[in-house]
Tab-separated table of C-alpha atoms in Angstrom:
chain	number	residue	atom	x	y	z
W	1	UNK	CA	158.487	77.345	100.904
W	2	UNK	CA	157.894	73.783	99.901
W	3	UNK	CA	161.090	72.212	98.694
W	4	UNK	CA	163.333	74.515	100.754
W	5	UNK	CA	165.748	73.148	103.305
W	6	UNK	CA	165.457	74.212	106.948
W	7	UNK	CA	168.613	76.295	106.499
W	8	UNK	CA	167.088	78.119	103.519
W	9	UNK	CA	163.902	78.805	105.485
W	10	UNK	CA	165.924	80.134	108.420
W	11	UNK	CA	167.977	82.360	106.108
W	12	UNK	CA	164.828	83.799	104.496
W	13	UNK	CA	163.230	84.327	107.922
W	14	UNK	CA	166.292	86.259	109.099
W	15	UNK	CA	166.184	88.414	105.955
W	16	UNK	CA	162.548	89.231	106.772
W	17	UNK	CA	163.397	90.092	110.390
W	18	UNK	CA	166.194	92.376	109.192
W	19	UNK	CA	163.854	94.112	106.732
W	20	UNK	CA	161.270	94.761	109.469
W	21	UNK	CA	164.026	96.023	111.770
W	22	UNK	CA	165.282	98.441	109.119
W	23	UNK	CA	161.777	99.750	108.391
W	24	UNK	CA	161.167	100.238	112.099
W	25	UNK	CA	164.475	102.033	112.696
W	26	UNK	CA	163.794	104.327	109.724
W	27	UNK	CA	160.315	104.992	111.168
W	28	UNK	CA	158.590	103.764	108.008
W	29	UNK	CA	156.573	101.427	110.229
W	30	UNK	CA	156.046	101.486	113.979
W	31	UNK	CA	154.673	99.042	116.523
W	32	UNK	CA	151.087	99.772	117.537
W	33	UNK	CA	149.142	98.916	120.651
W	34	UNK	CA	145.584	99.235	121.870
W	35	UNK	CA	144.747	101.915	124.423
W	36	UNK	CA	142.306	101.280	127.285
W	37	UNK	CA	139.628	102.985	125.178
W	38	UNK	CA	140.177	100.407	122.421
W	39	UNK	CA	141.833	102.629	119.820
W	40	UNK	CA	145.189	102.067	118.120
W	41	UNK	CA	148.139	104.181	119.207
W	42	UNK	CA	151.913	103.959	118.925
W	43	UNK	CA	153.120	101.237	121.300
W	44	UNK	CA	154.888	103.719	123.598
W	45	UNK	CA	151.662	105.709	124.063
W	46	UNK	CA	149.541	102.594	124.518
W	47	UNK	CA	151.880	101.260	127.217
W	48	UNK	CA	151.915	104.649	128.965
W	49	UNK	CA	148.098	104.819	128.837
W	50	UNK	CA	147.828	101.304	130.259
W	51	UNK	CA	150.215	102.186	133.085
W	52	UNK	CA	148.234	105.343	133.855
W	53	UNK	CA	145.030	103.292	133.842
W	54	UNK	CA	146.376	101.003	136.567
W	55	UNK	CA	146.423	97.755	134.578
W	56	UNK	CA	149.530	96.917	132.585
W	57	UNK	CA	149.706	93.130	132.396
W	58	UNK	CA	151.073	91.464	129.258
W	59	UNK	CA	147.634	90.113	128.401
W	60	UNK	CA	146.206	93.648	128.422
W	61	UNK	CA	148.843	94.681	125.908
W	62	UNK	CA	148.246	91.701	123.651
W	63	UNK	CA	151.698	90.307	124.455
W	64	UNK	CA	150.708	86.822	125.607
């Protein structure tokens, strides 16, 4: 990235964001979270498990 202008870096970053978005929408990749037991699960399940466990702060979800 050395030698690129800020505009070029921003353009490339937006291309990357769009690629991740497309992969997520096509369910090639999916966000993961950590359940109260410490295992990985799809983010929706991890959030539901945290809510059922009584603690659902952003720090518990790794969102801080």
